[in-house]
Amino acid sequence: MLSEEIMNNQNQIYEIMNVCLLAGKIMLRSGAETYRVEDTMRRIALAFGIEETHSYVTPTGIMFSADYGQPETTRLVRISERTTDLKKVALVNDVSRRISGGVIDLNEARRQLKEIERADLMYPLWMQIFAAGMASGCFAIMFLGGWGDFIPALMAGGAGYYSFILFHRLIPVKFFAEFLASVFIGVCSSIFLLIGIGNELDKIIIGAVMPLVPGLLITNAVRDLMAGHLVSGLSKGAEAFLTAFAIGSGIAVVLSLQ
């Protein structure tokens, strides 16, 4: 009887850990900061009665352990793909708050997190391209370009962002996709200038590449470093540096051929 009670307790702990790891995985894959992932998992575990937890989060994996009087259990989750979907981060935060408030139980929390994980909350592709184009045109103006550079920057930025999506599907290596997209943007910008659309090539290119710049990644890297998460901060900073290097290399190739 005692052994069965211990087994039931262990199974309950495993289920709680699975919910914590599921929440952490969704947040990390959606672009959340390291400290936010760790804090969310800790709060969920605490709400379900596990007071002693330890977590170690990096951009490519989560290690989570719970100390509940039995031999400590440690689980590992591998993160292979990362994107930016702050809507999912907000939804997981909302589930975490309702768990802490006692509004939902373990089974309901698992069900809601599974729904969030499966949900496709990204904007339609045409809207992403349109937003990238508009942002590119506005950045060209912001960087002291003329209004004559707005349209070519808009078109080059939208086409460049679409090419990045296509290249990333063909070549599942983000660095090469960003490099090829930057080359495409440089070529498009040069063509616009040759046919008399636009005035300043540098302003058009700068505006058009801005949708590819890893702004959230840089912000998270600095935030993690400030919070003391040195491994995550440095790794995110290195990823941001590689992205910047890919963008710069692609544009340099085009300009060197002129």
mmCIF file with all atom_site columns, C-alpha atoms in Angstrom, residues 86-237:
data_model
loop_
_atom_site.group_PDB
_atom_site.id
_atom_site.type_symbol
_atom_site.label_atom_id
_atom_site.label_alt_id
_atom_site.label_comp_id
_atom_site.label_asym_id
_atom_site.label_entity_id
_atom_site.label_seq_id
_atom_site.pdbx_PDB_ins_code
_atom_site.Cartn_x
_atom_site.Cartn_y
_atom_site.Cartn_z
_atom_site.occupancy
_atom_site.B_iso_or_equiv
_atom_site.pdbx_formal_charge
_atom_site.auth_seq_id
_atom_site.auth_comp_id
_atom_site.auth_asym_id
_atom_site.auth_atom_id
_atom_site.pdbx_PDB_model_num
ATOM 1   C CA . LEU A 1 86  ? 5.036  36.894 -28.548 1.00 0.00 ? 86  LEU A CA 1
ATOM 2   C CA . LYS A 1 87  ? 1.329  36.044 -28.625 1.00 0.00 ? 87  LYS A CA 1
ATOM 3   C CA . LYS A 1 88  ? 2.154  32.509 -27.445 1.00 0.00 ? 88  LYS A CA 1
ATOM 4   C CA . VAL A 1 89  ? 4.403  33.916 -24.721 1.00 0.00 ? 89  VAL A CA 1
ATOM 5   C CA . ALA A 1 90  ? 1.519  36.060 -23.490 1.00 0.00 ? 90  ALA A CA 1
ATOM 6   C CA . LEU A 1 91  ? -0.909 33.119 -23.583 1.00 0.00 ? 91  LEU A CA 1
ATOM 7   C CA . VAL A 1 92  ? 1.431  30.892 -21.572 1.00 0.00 ? 92  VAL A CA 1
ATOM 8   C CA . ASN A 1 93  ? 1.883  33.713 -19.055 1.00 0.00 ? 93  ASN A CA 1
ATOM 9   C CA . ASP A 1 94  ? -1.893 33.922 -18.765 1.00 0.00 ? 94  ASP A CA 1
ATOM 10  C CA . VAL A 1 95  ? -2.174 30.169 -18.135 1.00 0.00 ? 95  VAL A CA 1
ATOM 11  C CA . SER A 1 96  ? 0.574  30.442 -15.512 1.00 0.00 ? 96  SER A CA 1
ATOM 12  C CA . ARG A 1 97  ? -1.292 33.223 -13.701 1.00 0.00 ? 97  ARG A CA 1
ATOM 13  C CA . ARG A 1 98  ? -4.518 31.212 -13.649 1.00 0.00 ? 98  ARG A CA 1
ATOM 14  C CA . ILE A 1 99  ? -2.639 28.189 -12.296 1.00 0.00 ? 99  ILE A CA 1
ATOM 15  C CA . SER A 1 100 ? -1.122 30.326 -9.537  1.00 0.00 ? 100 SER A CA 1
ATOM 16  C CA . GLY A 1 101 ? -4.550 31.733 -8.747  1.00 0.00 ? 101 GLY A CA 1
ATOM 17  C CA . GLY A 1 102 ? -6.088 28.264 -8.461  1.00 0.00 ? 102 GLY A CA 1
ATOM 18  C CA . VAL A 1 103 ? -8.497 28.893 -11.336 1.00 0.00 ? 103 VAL A CA 1
ATOM 19  C CA . ILE A 1 104 ? -7.494 25.804 -13.364 1.00 0.00 ? 104 ILE A CA 1
ATOM 20  C CA . ASP A 1 105 ? -6.187 22.386 -12.324 1.00 0.00 ? 105 ASP A CA 1
ATOM 21  C CA . LEU A 1 106 ? -3.335 20.295 -13.715 1.00 0.00 ? 106 LEU A CA 1
ATOM 22  C CA . ASN A 1 107 ? -5.339 18.543 -16.443 1.00 0.00 ? 107 ASN A CA 1
ATOM 23  C CA . GLU A 1 108 ? -6.907 21.769 -17.685 1.00 0.00 ? 108 GLU A CA 1
ATOM 24  C CA . ALA A 1 109 ? -3.511 23.490 -17.685 1.00 0.00 ? 109 ALA A CA 1
ATOM 25  C CA . ARG A 1 110 ? -2.041 20.674 -19.774 1.00 0.00 ? 110 ARG A CA 1
ATOM 26  C CA . ARG A 1 111 ? -4.939 20.836 -22.223 1.00 0.00 ? 111 ARG A CA 1
ATOM 27  C CA . GLN A 1 112 ? -4.660 24.603 -22.673 1.00 0.00 ? 112 GLN A CA 1
ATOM 28  C CA . LEU A 1 113 ? -0.889 24.466 -23.116 1.00 0.00 ? 113 LEU A CA 1
ATOM 29  C CA . LYS A 1 114 ? -1.258 21.727 -25.731 1.00 0.00 ? 114 LYS A CA 1
ATOM 30  C CA . GLU A 1 115 ? -3.726 23.936 -27.610 1.00 0.00 ? 115 GLU A CA 1
ATOM 31  C CA . ILE A 1 116 ? -1.302 26.858 -27.475 1.00 0.00 ? 116 ILE A CA 1
ATOM 32  C CA . GLU A 1 117 ? 1.526  24.661 -28.742 1.00 0.00 ? 117 GLU A CA 1
ATOM 33  C CA . ARG A 1 118 ? -0.517 23.402 -31.706 1.00 0.00 ? 118 ARG A CA 1
ATOM 34  C CA . ALA A 1 119 ? -2.034 26.799 -32.556 1.00 0.00 ? 119 ALA A CA 1
ATOM 35  C CA . ASP A 1 120 ? -0.751 28.699 -35.562 1.00 0.00 ? 120 ASP A CA 1
ATOM 36  C CA . LEU A 1 121 ? -0.942 32.290 -34.365 1.00 0.00 ? 121 LEU A CA 1
ATOM 37  C CA . MET A 1 122 ? 1.354  33.813 -36.970 1.00 0.00 ? 122 MET A CA 1
ATOM 38  C CA . TYR A 1 123 ? -0.069 36.459 -39.263 1.00 0.00 ? 123 TYR A CA 1
ATOM 39  C CA . PRO A 1 124 ? -0.793 35.413 -42.868 1.00 0.00 ? 124 PRO A CA 1
ATOM 40  C CA . LEU A 1 125 ? 2.225  35.455 -45.163 1.00 0.00 ? 125 LEU A CA 1
ATOM 41  C CA . TRP A 1 126 ? 0.904  38.349 -47.249 1.00 0.00 ? 126 TRP A CA 1
ATOM 42  C CA . MET A 1 127 ? 0.488  40.455 -44.116 1.00 0.00 ? 127 MET A CA 1
ATOM 43  C CA . GLN A 1 128 ? 4.030  39.660 -42.943 1.00 0.00 ? 128 GLN A CA 1
ATOM 44  C CA . ILE A 1 129 ? 5.412  40.701 -46.342 1.00 0.00 ? 129 ILE A CA 1
ATOM 45  C CA . PHE A 1 130 ? 3.289  43.861 -46.381 1.00 0.00 ? 130 PHE A CA 1
ATOM 46  C CA . ALA A 1 131 ? 4.411  44.783 -42.860 1.00 0.00 ? 131 ALA A CA 1
ATOM 47  C CA . ALA A 1 132 ? 8.061  44.130 -43.768 1.00 0.00 ? 132 ALA A CA 1
ATOM 48  C CA . GLY A 1 133 ? 7.714  46.350 -46.816 1.00 0.00 ? 133 GLY A CA 1
ATOM 49  C CA . MET A 1 134 ? 6.059  49.196 -44.929 1.00 0.00 ? 134 MET A CA 1
ATOM 50  C CA . ALA A 1 135 ? 8.666  48.979 -42.173 1.00 0.00 ? 135 ALA A CA 1
ATOM 51  C CA . SER A 1 136 ? 11.441 49.073 -44.767 1.00 0.00 ? 136 SER A CA 1
ATOM 52  C CA . GLY A 1 137 ? 10.051 52.196 -46.403 1.00 0.00 ? 137 GLY A CA 1
ATOM 53  C CA . CYS A 1 138 ? 9.625  53.942 -43.050 1.00 0.00 ? 138 CYS A CA 1
ATOM 54  C CA . PHE A 1 139 ? 13.142 52.977 -41.956 1.00 0.00 ? 139 PHE A CA 1
ATOM 55  C CA . ALA A 1 140 ? 14.526 54.447 -45.171 1.00 0.00 ? 140 ALA A CA 1
ATOM 56  C CA . ILE A 1 141 ? 12.884 57.765 -44.310 1.00 0.00 ? 141 ILE A CA 1
ATOM 57  C CA . MET A 1 142 ? 13.967 57.513 -40.683 1.00 0.00 ? 142 MET A CA 1
ATOM 58  C CA . PHE A 1 143 ? 17.597 57.097 -41.765 1.00 0.00 ? 143 PHE A CA 1
ATOM 59  C CA . LEU A 1 144 ? 17.354 60.445 -43.601 1.00 0.00 ? 144 LEU A CA 1
ATOM 60  C CA . GLY A 1 145 ? 16.449 59.088 -47.006 1.00 0.00 ? 145 GLY A CA 1
ATOM 61  C CA . GLY A 1 146 ? 14.201 61.074 -49.337 1.00 0.00 ? 146 GLY A CA 1
ATOM 62  C CA . TRP A 1 147 ? 10.592 60.286 -50.104 1.00 0.00 ? 147 TRP A CA 1
ATOM 63  C CA . GLY A 1 148 ? 11.780 59.102 -53.479 1.00 0.00 ? 148 GLY A CA 1
ATOM 64  C CA . ASP A 1 149 ? 13.498 56.216 -51.657 1.00 0.00 ? 149 ASP A CA 1
ATOM 65  C CA . PHE A 1 150 ? 10.325 55.124 -49.862 1.00 0.00 ? 150 PHE A CA 1
ATOM 66  C CA . ILE A 1 151 ? 8.803  53.047 -52.669 1.00 0.00 ? 151 ILE A CA 1
ATOM 67  C CA . PRO A 1 152 ? 12.009 51.188 -53.711 1.00 0.00 ? 152 PRO A CA 1
ATOM 68  C CA . ALA A 1 153 ? 12.821 50.456 -50.067 1.00 0.00 ? 153 ALA A CA 1
ATOM 69  C CA . LEU A 1 154 ? 9.267  49.211 -49.529 1.00 0.00 ? 154 LEU A CA 1
ATOM 70  C CA . MET A 1 155 ? 9.411  46.903 -52.549 1.00 0.00 ? 155 MET A CA 1
ATOM 71  C CA . ALA A 1 156 ? 12.951 45.665 -51.900 1.00 0.00 ? 156 ALA A CA 1
ATOM 72  C CA . GLY A 1 157 ? 12.196 45.064 -48.216 1.00 0.00 ? 157 GLY A CA 1
ATOM 73  C CA . GLY A 1 158 ? 9.003  43.122 -48.895 1.00 0.00 ? 158 GLY A CA 1
ATOM 74  C CA . ALA A 1 159 ? 10.583 41.066 -51.667 1.00 0.00 ? 159 ALA A CA 1
ATOM 75  C CA . GLY A 1 160 ? 13.680 40.468 -49.540 1.00 0.00 ? 160 GLY A CA 1
ATOM 76  C CA . TYR A 1 161 ? 11.647 39.231 -46.576 1.00 0.00 ? 161 TYR A CA 1
ATOM 77  C CA . TYR A 1 162 ? 9.688  36.884 -48.858 1.00 0.00 ? 162 TYR A CA 1
ATOM 78  C CA . SER A 1 163 ? 12.922 35.589 -50.354 1.00 0.00 ? 163 SER A CA 1
ATOM 79  C CA . PHE A 1 164 ? 14.247 34.937 -46.844 1.00 0.00 ? 164 PHE A CA 1
ATOM 80  C CA . ILE A 1 165 ? 11.206 32.770 -46.078 1.00 0.00 ? 165 ILE A CA 1
ATOM 81  C CA . LEU A 1 166 ? 11.644 30.843 -49.336 1.00 0.00 ? 166 LEU A CA 1
ATOM 82  C CA . PHE A 1 167 ? 15.393 30.377 -48.909 1.00 0.00 ? 167 PHE A CA 1
ATOM 83  C CA . HIS A 1 168 ? 14.902 29.218 -45.315 1.00 0.00 ? 168 HIS A CA 1
ATOM 84  C CA . ARG A 1 169 ? 12.475 26.549 -46.510 1.00 0.00 ? 169 ARG A CA 1
ATOM 85  C CA . LEU A 1 170 ? 14.929 25.378 -49.177 1.00 0.00 ? 170 LEU A CA 1
ATOM 86  C CA . ILE A 1 171 ? 18.043 25.691 -46.998 1.00 0.00 ? 171 ILE A CA 1
ATOM 87  C CA . PRO A 1 172 ? 17.208 25.018 -43.325 1.00 0.00 ? 172 PRO A CA 1
ATOM 88  C CA . VAL A 1 173 ? 20.262 26.971 -42.182 1.00 0.00 ? 173 VAL A CA 1
ATOM 89  C CA . LYS A 1 174 ? 19.271 30.445 -41.055 1.00 0.00 ? 174 LYS A CA 1
ATOM 90  C CA . PHE A 1 175 ? 22.691 31.970 -41.750 1.00 0.00 ? 175 PHE A CA 1
ATOM 91  C CA . PHE A 1 176 ? 22.649 31.046 -45.460 1.00 0.00 ? 176 PHE A CA 1
ATOM 92  C CA . ALA A 1 177 ? 19.006 32.070 -45.857 1.00 0.00 ? 177 ALA A CA 1
ATOM 93  C CA . GLU A 1 178 ? 19.787 35.508 -44.432 1.00 0.00 ? 178 GLU A CA 1
ATOM 94  C CA . PHE A 1 179 ? 22.889 35.822 -46.598 1.00 0.00 ? 179 PHE A CA 1
ATOM 95  C CA . LEU A 1 180 ? 20.998 34.975 -49.794 1.00 0.00 ? 180 LEU A CA 1
ATOM 96  C CA . ALA A 1 181 ? 18.097 37.258 -48.854 1.00 0.00 ? 181 ALA A CA 1
ATOM 97  C CA . SER A 1 182 ? 20.563 40.120 -48.308 1.00 0.00 ? 182 SER A CA 1
ATOM 98  C CA . VAL A 1 183 ? 22.117 39.492 -51.729 1.00 0.00 ? 183 VAL A CA 1
ATOM 99  C CA . PHE A 1 184 ? 18.635 39.583 -53.241 1.00 0.00 ? 184 PHE A CA 1
ATOM 100 C CA . ILE A 1 185 ? 17.844 42.863 -51.464 1.00 0.00 ? 185 ILE A CA 1
ATOM 101 C CA . GLY A 1 186 ? 21.100 44.403 -52.681 1.00 0.00 ? 186 GLY A CA 1
ATOM 102 C CA . VAL A 1 187 ? 20.407 43.338 -56.266 1.00 0.00 ? 187 VAL A CA 1
ATOM 103 C CA . CYS A 1 188 ? 16.820 44.650 -56.161 1.00 0.00 ? 188 CYS A CA 1
ATOM 104 C CA . SER A 1 189 ? 17.925 47.979 -54.699 1.00 0.00 ? 189 SER A CA 1
ATOM 105 C CA . SER A 1 190 ? 20.613 48.391 -57.360 1.00 0.00 ? 190 SER A CA 1
ATOM 106 C CA . ILE A 1 191 ? 18.142 47.603 -60.138 1.00 0.00 ? 191 ILE A CA 1
ATOM 107 C CA . PHE A 1 192 ? 15.674 50.186 -58.820 1.00 0.00 ? 192 PHE A CA 1
ATOM 108 C CA . LEU A 1 193 ? 18.390 52.813 -58.845 1.00 0.00 ? 193 LEU A CA 1
ATOM 109 C CA . LEU A 1 194 ? 19.508 51.867 -62.385 1.00 0.00 ? 194 LEU A CA 1
ATOM 110 C CA . ILE A 1 195 ? 16.015 52.269 -63.803 1.00 0.00 ? 195 ILE A CA 1
ATOM 111 C CA . GLY A 1 196 ? 15.620 55.625 -62.111 1.00 0.00 ? 196 GLY A CA 1
ATOM 112 C CA . ILE A 1 197 ? 13.491 54.673 -59.096 1.00 0.00 ? 197 ILE A CA 1
ATOM 113 C CA . GLY A 1 198 ? 15.077 56.019 -55.940 1.00 0.00 ? 198 GLY A CA 1
ATOM 114 C CA . ASN A 1 199 ? 17.910 58.424 -55.214 1.00 0.00 ? 199 ASN A CA 1
ATOM 115 C CA . GLU A 1 200 ? 20.238 57.027 -52.541 1.00 0.00 ? 200 GLU A CA 1
ATOM 116 C CA . LEU A 1 201 ? 21.278 53.375 -52.718 1.00 0.00 ? 201 LEU A CA 1
ATOM 117 C CA . ASP A 1 202 ? 22.584 53.219 -49.150 1.00 0.00 ? 202 ASP A CA 1
ATOM 118 C CA . LYS A 1 203 ? 19.318 54.484 -47.654 1.00 0.00 ? 203 LYS A CA 1
ATOM 119 C CA . ILE A 1 204 ? 17.273 52.037 -49.716 1.00 0.00 ? 204 ILE A CA 1
ATOM 120 C CA . ILE A 1 205 ? 19.452 49.087 -48.688 1.00 0.00 ? 205 ILE A CA 1
ATOM 121 C CA . ILE A 1 206 ? 19.527 50.075 -45.024 1.00 0.00 ? 206 ILE A CA 1
ATOM 122 C CA . GLY A 1 207 ? 15.750 50.352 -44.909 1.00 0.00 ? 207 GLY A CA 1
ATOM 123 C CA . ALA A 1 208 ? 15.194 47.109 -46.841 1.00 0.00 ? 208 ALA A CA 1
ATOM 124 C CA . VAL A 1 209 ? 17.399 44.936 -44.597 1.00 0.00 ? 209 VAL A CA 1
ATOM 125 C CA . MET A 1 210 ? 15.879 46.150 -41.335 1.00 0.00 ? 210 MET A CA 1
ATOM 126 C CA . PRO A 1 211 ? 13.161 43.416 -41.224 1.00 0.00 ? 211 PRO A CA 1
ATOM 127 C CA . LEU A 1 212 ? 16.000 40.858 -41.153 1.00 0.00 ? 212 LEU A CA 1
ATOM 128 C CA . VAL A 1 213 ? 17.846 42.535 -38.275 1.00 0.00 ? 213 VAL A CA 1
ATOM 129 C CA . PRO A 1 214 ? 17.539 40.415 -35.072 1.00 0.00 ? 214 PRO A CA 1
ATOM 130 C CA . GLY A 1 215 ? 16.234 43.163 -32.799 1.00 0.00 ? 215 GLY A CA 1
ATOM 131 C CA . LEU A 1 216 ? 14.404 40.888 -30.335 1.00 0.00 ? 216 LEU A CA 1
ATOM 132 C CA . LEU A 1 217 ? 17.382 38.532 -30.174 1.00 0.00 ? 217 LEU A CA 1
ATOM 133 C CA . ILE A 1 218 ? 19.759 41.371 -29.325 1.00 0.00 ? 218 ILE A CA 1
ATOM 134 C CA . THR A 1 219 ? 17.367 42.699 -26.686 1.00 0.00 ? 219 THR A CA 1
ATOM 135 C CA . ASN A 1 220 ? 17.000 39.270 -25.080 1.00 0.00 ? 220 ASN A CA 1
ATOM 136 C CA . ALA A 1 221 ? 20.766 38.740 -25.140 1.00 0.00 ? 221 ALA A CA 1
ATOM 137 C CA . VAL A 1 222 ? 21.371 41.990 -23.254 1.00 0.00 ? 222 VAL A CA 1
ATOM 138 C CA . ARG A 1 223 ? 18.522 41.251 -20.843 1.00 0.00 ? 223 ARG A CA 1
ATOM 139 C CA . ASP A 1 224 ? 19.870 37.763 -20.085 1.00 0.00 ? 224 ASP A CA 1
ATOM 140 C CA . LEU A 1 225 ? 23.384 39.112 -19.529 1.00 0.00 ? 225 LEU A CA 1
ATOM 141 C CA . MET A 1 226 ? 22.047 41.737 -17.138 1.00 0.00 ? 226 MET A CA 1
ATOM 142 C CA . ALA A 1 227 ? 20.103 39.043 -15.262 1.00 0.00 ? 227 ALA A CA 1
ATOM 143 C CA . GLY A 1 228 ? 23.238 36.909 -14.875 1.00 0.00 ? 228 GLY A CA 1
ATOM 144 C CA . HIS A 1 229 ? 22.366 34.233 -17.456 1.00 0.00 ? 229 HIS A CA 1
ATOM 145 C CA . LEU A 1 230 ? 25.780 34.395 -19.079 1.00 0.00 ? 230 LEU A CA 1
ATOM 146 C CA . VAL A 1 231 ? 25.566 31.253 -21.231 1.00 0.00 ? 231 VAL A CA 1
ATOM 147 C CA . SER A 1 232 ? 22.189 32.189 -22.713 1.00 0.00 ? 232 SER A CA 1
ATOM 148 C CA . GLY A 1 233 ? 23.182 35.836 -23.140 1.00 0.00 ? 233 GLY A CA 1
ATOM 149 C CA . LEU A 1 234 ? 26.431 35.023 -24.910 1.00 0.00 ? 234 LEU A CA 1
ATOM 150 C CA . SER A 1 235 ? 24.855 32.369 -27.139 1.00 0.00 ? 235 SER A CA 1
ATOM 151 C CA . LYS A 1 236 ? 22.024 34.689 -28.180 1.00 0.00 ? 236 LYS A CA 1
ATOM 152 C CA . GLY A 1 237 ? 24.560 37.459 -28.748 1.00 0.00 ? 237 GLY A CA 1
#
